[in-house]
Amino acid sequence: MPTFTTPAVLLRRVEYGDFDLILTLFTEATGKISVIAKHAKKSKKRFAGVLELFTILNITCQTPRRSGLPVLQEAQLEEPFAAIRENMLHTAYASYWAELVATWAEEAQQLDRLYRLLVFMLAGLDRHQMDPALLNLIFQMRFLDIAGLCPNLNYCCVCKTGLDNLAHHVSGFDLPRGGLRCHCCGEDDETHVCLSRGTIKQLQWLAEGDLNRVGRLRFSSQGMNEAQRFLETFVPYHLGKEPRSLKVLRQIRPVMNVPAPAVAEGR
Ligand SMILES: [Zn+2]
């Protein structure tokens, strides 16, 4: 039977029957794939404890001749990212990103930019190099761009006035239209979210700036709250469902000991 070998991030692990696991993995070359790991549930020896969420594995699978999932033959640990799983809050962020990828991506659709983004973000989370709340904003903005769901933050979606020419510092956001709605064009529905001009510019920078430099951006606590509320409303709205992991993240974030974001330095 034909086999294939590829590096892959483990996104999801579901028990199948008494012995097996079905794994959802994300690869650079072939996007999201599902494989079955036989006897992985009971036998500790079979995959020697490497099938942990968010790890990068080098997997070898056998493709069945007829129907059925590819069967995992070997899995070697490439990047354990163990520090993520030791921290409840970091686990919640990684779970949210993994669920966004697993929910949105089609099977076997190459999404190499998204793969590289996810790996970069998981590495940042693992090494405690950046504020995880900031990483979460970066991931969501760039995920939306790759998914073709990028919010229009450049001008009012009704009167087309550009961001820098808007009379008021704070704009609304029209979720169904996916764009800013200026003060003059009013708010006429319940799906309105408010954003200040400074936060909008910072979000634009997170989406477009050099990935190695955007992590240095500092949000005020008010800006962080605004950006967080906006993205965590916008993403589920356009995904068509509220990710379960986002509910968990929302529950545990306030009770974890999170240092307050530093005072804004601008971009
Ligand atoms: Zn307007």
Short mmCIF file of C-alpha atoms and ligand atoms in Angstrom, two decimals:
data_model
loop_
_atom_site.label_atom_id
_atom_site.label_comp_id
_atom_site.label_asym_id
_atom_site.label_seq_id
_atom_site.Cartn_x
_atom_site.Cartn_y
_atom_site.Cartn_z
CA MET A 1 0.00 0.00 0.00
CA PRO A 2 1.28 3.53 -0.73
CA THR A 3 2.70 5.52 2.16
CA PHE A 4 3.45 9.20 2.72
CA THR A 5 5.63 11.06 5.24
CA THR A 6 5.13 14.67 6.30
CA PRO A 7 5.64 17.08 9.19
CA ALA A 8 2.27 17.93 10.78
CA VAL A 9 0.79 19.84 13.72
CA LEU A 10 -1.62 17.78 15.81
CA LEU A 11 -4.85 19.80 16.02
CA ARG A 12 -7.39 17.35 17.40
CA ARG A 13 -7.52 13.88 18.93
CA VAL A 14 -10.78 11.94 19.17
CA GLU A 15 -11.25 8.47 20.65
CA TYR A 16 -12.53 5.88 18.19
CA GLY A 17 -13.84 2.62 19.64
CA ASP A 18 -11.96 0.95 22.47
CA PHE A 19 -8.47 1.11 21.04
CA ASP A 20 -7.99 3.72 18.34
CA LEU A 21 -7.67 7.49 17.97
CA ILE A 22 -8.68 9.64 15.03
CA LEU A 23 -6.22 12.49 14.62
CA THR A 24 -6.76 15.76 12.78
CA LEU A 25 -3.42 17.10 11.61
CA PHE A 26 -2.34 20.19 9.73
CA THR A 27 0.45 19.91 7.16
CA GLU A 28 2.27 22.47 5.05
CA ALA A 29 1.92 20.57 1.76
CA THR A 30 -1.59 19.11 1.97
CA GLY A 31 -3.38 21.18 4.61
CA LYS A 32 -5.75 19.46 7.01
CA ILE A 33 -5.76 15.65 7.05
CA SER A 34 -7.44 13.03 9.23
CA VAL A 35 -5.71 9.75 10.03
CA ILE A 36 -6.43 6.79 12.29
CA ALA A 37 -3.90 5.74 14.94
CA LYS A 38 -4.67 2.10 15.67
CA HIS A 39 -4.17 0.84 19.24
CA ALA A 40 -2.95 4.32 20.25
CA LYS A 41 -5.54 4.66 23.00
CA LYS A 42 -4.56 1.68 25.12
CA SER A 43 -0.99 0.84 24.18
CA LYS A 44 1.54 3.24 25.71
CA LYS A 45 4.29 1.67 23.62
CA ARG A 46 2.56 2.06 20.27
CA PHE A 47 3.36 5.77 19.81
CA ALA A 48 5.36 6.29 23.02
CA GLY A 49 3.33 9.26 24.28
CA VAL A 50 4.12 11.54 21.31
CA LEU A 51 0.52 12.11 20.19
CA GLU A 52 0.09 15.29 22.25
CA LEU A 53 -1.92 18.28 21.05
CA PHE A 54 -0.07 21.17 19.35
CA THR A 55 3.15 19.16 18.81
CA ILE A 56 4.85 19.05 15.42
CA LEU A 57 5.28 15.43 14.45
CA ASN A 58 6.92 13.77 11.50
CA ILE A 59 4.29 11.22 10.54
CA THR A 60 4.34 8.27 8.17
CA CYS A 61 0.96 6.96 7.06
CA GLN A 62 -0.30 4.17 4.87
CA THR A 63 -3.07 5.11 2.44
CA PRO A 64 -5.73 2.40 2.07
CA ARG A 65 -6.27 1.18 -1.50
CA ARG A 66 -10.02 1.63 -1.34
CA SER A 67 -11.90 3.73 1.19
CA GLY A 68 -11.04 4.69 4.76
CA LEU A 69 -8.65 6.98 6.54
CA PRO A 70 -4.87 6.77 6.15
CA VAL A 71 -3.38 4.64 8.93
CA LEU A 72 -0.64 6.15 11.07
CA GLN A 73 2.45 3.93 10.98
CA GLU A 74 5.05 6.07 12.73
CA ALA A 75 5.13 9.41 14.54
CA GLN A 76 8.34 11.13 15.57
CA LEU A 77 8.42 14.21 17.72
CA GLU A 78 9.86 17.24 15.90
CA GLU A 79 8.75 20.08 18.24
CA PRO A 80 7.13 19.11 21.54
CA PHE A 81 5.96 22.64 22.54
CA ALA A 82 5.56 21.12 26.01
CA ALA A 83 5.45 24.48 27.83
CA ILE A 84 2.10 25.24 26.14
CA ARG A 85 0.42 22.24 27.75
CA GLU A 86 1.89 23.04 31.17
CA ASN A 87 0.02 26.35 31.27
CA MET A 88 -3.79 26.35 31.32
CA LEU A 89 -4.14 29.76 29.69
CA HIS A 90 -1.61 28.98 26.95
CA THR A 91 -3.40 25.68 26.32
CA ALA A 92 -6.67 27.61 25.95
CA TYR A 93 -5.14 29.97 23.35
CA ALA A 94 -3.57 27.11 21.37
CA SER A 95 -6.87 25.19 21.51
CA TYR A 96 -8.69 28.21 20.07
CA TRP A 97 -6.22 28.56 17.17
CA ALA A 98 -6.31 24.80 16.50
CA GLU A 99 -10.12 24.85 16.47
CA LEU A 100 -10.20 27.82 14.06
CA VAL A 101 -7.90 25.98 11.66
CA ALA A 102 -9.71 22.63 12.03
CA THR A 103 -13.14 24.25 11.58
CA TRP A 104 -12.35 26.52 8.66
CA ALA A 105 -9.87 24.47 6.58
CA GLU A 106 -11.17 21.92 4.06
CA GLU A 107 -9.53 18.49 3.99
CA ALA A 108 -6.46 18.31 1.73
CA GLN A 109 -6.55 22.03 0.81
CA GLN A 110 -2.99 23.40 0.77
CA LEU A 111 -2.73 26.35 3.18
CA ASP A 112 1.01 26.80 3.58
CA ARG A 113 0.76 30.42 4.84
CA LEU A 114 -1.65 29.34 7.56
CA TYR A 115 0.60 26.40 8.47
CA ARG A 116 3.62 28.69 8.87
CA LEU A 117 1.55 31.20 10.87
CA LEU A 118 0.28 28.51 13.24
CA VAL A 119 3.80 27.11 13.79
CA PHE A 120 5.19 30.61 14.42
CA MET A 121 2.44 31.38 16.94
CA LEU A 122 2.79 28.05 18.78
CA ALA A 123 6.56 28.59 19.03
CA GLY A 124 5.98 32.11 20.44
CA LEU A 125 3.49 30.76 22.97
CA ASP A 126 5.83 27.91 23.96
CA ARG A 127 8.82 30.19 24.54
CA HIS A 128 6.88 32.83 26.52
CA GLN A 129 8.41 35.46 24.23
CA MET A 130 5.27 37.53 23.81
CA ASP A 131 2.09 38.38 25.65
CA PRO A 132 -0.29 35.53 24.72
CA ALA A 133 -3.18 38.00 24.43
CA LEU A 134 -1.20 39.91 21.78
CA LEU A 135 -0.33 36.65 19.99
CA ASN A 136 -4.04 35.88 19.94
CA LEU A 137 -4.81 39.20 18.22
CA ILE A 138 -2.05 38.59 15.66
CA PHE A 139 -3.27 35.06 14.95
CA GLN A 140 -6.89 36.13 14.49
CA MET A 141 -6.08 39.11 12.20
CA ARG A 142 -3.81 37.01 9.98
CA PHE A 143 -6.14 34.02 10.00
CA LEU A 144 -8.97 36.30 8.78
CA ASP A 145 -6.73 37.64 6.00
CA ILE A 146 -5.79 34.13 4.81
CA ALA A 147 -9.44 33.02 5.06
CA GLY A 148 -10.54 35.99 2.90
CA LEU A 149 -12.61 37.31 5.81
CA CYS A 150 -10.47 40.35 6.63
CA PRO A 151 -12.49 43.16 8.27
CA ASN A 152 -12.56 46.47 6.38
CA LEU A 153 -10.82 48.87 8.74
CA ASN A 154 -9.90 51.50 6.13
CA TYR A 155 -13.13 53.45 5.60
CA CYS A 156 -16.79 53.67 6.62
CA CYS A 157 -18.66 50.92 4.77
CA VAL A 158 -21.71 53.21 4.28
CA CYS A 159 -20.40 56.70 3.33
CA LYS A 160 -16.87 55.51 2.30
CA THR A 161 -15.13 58.26 4.33
CA GLY A 162 -11.54 57.18 5.02
CA LEU A 163 -10.42 56.35 8.58
CA ASP A 164 -8.18 59.43 8.90
CA ASN A 165 -11.00 61.76 7.77
CA LEU A 166 -13.63 60.50 10.19
CA ALA A 167 -14.82 63.27 12.50
CA HIS A 168 -15.06 61.10 15.61
CA HIS A 169 -12.28 59.22 17.30
CA VAL A 170 -14.49 56.16 17.90
CA SER A 171 -16.23 54.22 15.11
CA GLY A 172 -18.74 51.45 15.23
CA PHE A 173 -18.24 48.18 13.41
CA ASP A 174 -20.99 46.70 11.28
CA LEU A 175 -20.61 42.93 11.65
CA PRO A 176 -22.87 41.82 8.76
CA ARG A 177 -21.12 44.20 6.33
CA GLY A 178 -17.72 43.40 7.79
CA GLY A 179 -16.66 47.05 7.91
CA LEU A 180 -16.39 50.24 9.94
CA ARG A 181 -19.49 52.38 10.34
CA CYS A 182 -18.77 56.01 11.18
CA HIS A 183 -20.54 58.06 13.83
CA CYS A 184 -22.61 59.94 11.20
CA CYS A 185 -23.84 56.71 9.59
CA GLY A 186 -25.08 55.66 13.01
CA GLU A 187 -25.71 52.40 14.67
CA ASP A 188 -28.94 50.64 13.90
CA ASP A 189 -28.49 47.09 15.07
CA GLU A 190 -27.38 45.09 18.07
CA THR A 191 -24.29 43.66 16.41
CA HIS A 192 -22.38 46.91 16.78
CA VAL A 193 -18.89 46.84 18.30
CA CYS A 194 -16.94 50.04 18.95
CA LEU A 195 -13.30 50.67 18.04
CA SER A 196 -11.13 53.73 18.58
CA ARG A 197 -8.89 54.98 15.77
CA GLY A 198 -5.71 54.06 17.67
CA THR A 199 -6.86 50.46 18.15
CA ILE A 200 -7.87 50.22 14.48
CA LYS A 201 -4.38 51.32 13.39
CA GLN A 202 -2.76 48.83 15.73
CA LEU A 203 -4.95 46.01 14.37
CA GLN A 204 -3.97 46.99 10.81
CA TRP A 205 -0.31 46.81 11.82
CA LEU A 206 -0.82 43.36 13.39
CA ALA A 207 -2.30 42.13 10.10
CA GLU A 208 0.27 43.65 7.76
CA GLY A 209 3.50 44.29 9.69
CA ASP A 210 6.62 42.12 9.73
CA LEU A 211 5.71 39.06 11.79
CA ASN A 212 9.04 39.23 13.64
CA ARG A 213 8.35 42.81 14.75
CA VAL A 214 4.61 42.95 15.43
CA GLY A 215 5.09 41.19 18.76
CA ARG A 216 6.80 44.33 20.09
CA LEU A 217 3.62 46.36 19.73
CA ARG A 218 2.15 47.46 23.06
CA PHE A 219 -1.56 47.95 23.62
CA SER A 220 -3.07 49.99 26.44
CA SER A 221 -5.36 47.85 28.60
CA GLN A 222 -8.36 49.67 27.09
CA GLY A 223 -7.04 49.08 23.54
CA MET A 224 -6.44 45.41 24.31
CA ASN A 225 -9.97 45.03 25.66
CA GLU A 226 -11.45 46.75 22.59
CA ALA A 227 -9.39 44.68 20.14
CA GLN A 228 -10.13 41.46 22.00
CA ARG A 229 -13.87 42.11 22.17
CA PHE A 230 -13.95 43.07 18.49
CA LEU A 231 -12.03 40.05 17.15
CA GLU A 232 -13.68 37.53 19.45
CA THR A 233 -17.05 38.78 18.18
CA PHE A 234 -16.06 39.17 14.52
CA VAL A 235 -14.36 35.77 14.11
CA PRO A 236 -17.29 33.62 15.39
CA TYR A 237 -19.79 35.80 13.47
CA HIS A 238 -18.06 35.18 10.14
CA LEU A 239 -17.15 31.59 10.93
CA GLY A 240 -20.87 30.94 11.49
CA LYS A 241 -20.37 29.35 14.90
CA GLU A 242 -18.89 30.07 18.29
CA PRO A 243 -15.81 27.85 18.79
CA ARG A 244 -16.14 25.78 21.97
CA SER A 245 -12.53 26.59 22.87
CA LEU A 246 -13.33 30.33 22.77
CA LYS A 247 -15.97 29.81 25.48
CA VAL A 248 -13.34 28.05 27.62
CA LEU A 249 -10.81 30.83 26.95
CA ARG A 250 -13.35 33.46 27.98
CA GLN A 251 -14.06 31.58 31.21
CA ILE A 252 -10.50 31.01 32.36
CA ARG A 253 -8.83 34.23 31.15
CA PRO A 254 -10.25 36.49 33.88
CA VAL A 255 -9.30 34.10 36.69
CA MET A 256 -5.74 33.43 35.52
CA ASN A 257 -3.03 35.68 36.81
CA VAL A 258 -2.46 37.72 33.66
CA PRO A 259 -0.13 40.72 33.91
CA ALA A 260 -1.81 43.91 32.71
CA PRO A 261 -0.71 45.01 29.23
CA ALA A 262 1.90 47.80 29.27
CA VAL A 263 0.95 51.39 28.47
CA ALA A 264 0.58 52.14 24.74
CA GLU A 265 3.67 53.28 22.88
CA GLY A 266 1.92 53.58 19.52
CA ARG A 267 3.25 51.94 16.37
ZN ZN B 1 -20.14 56.80 7.34
#
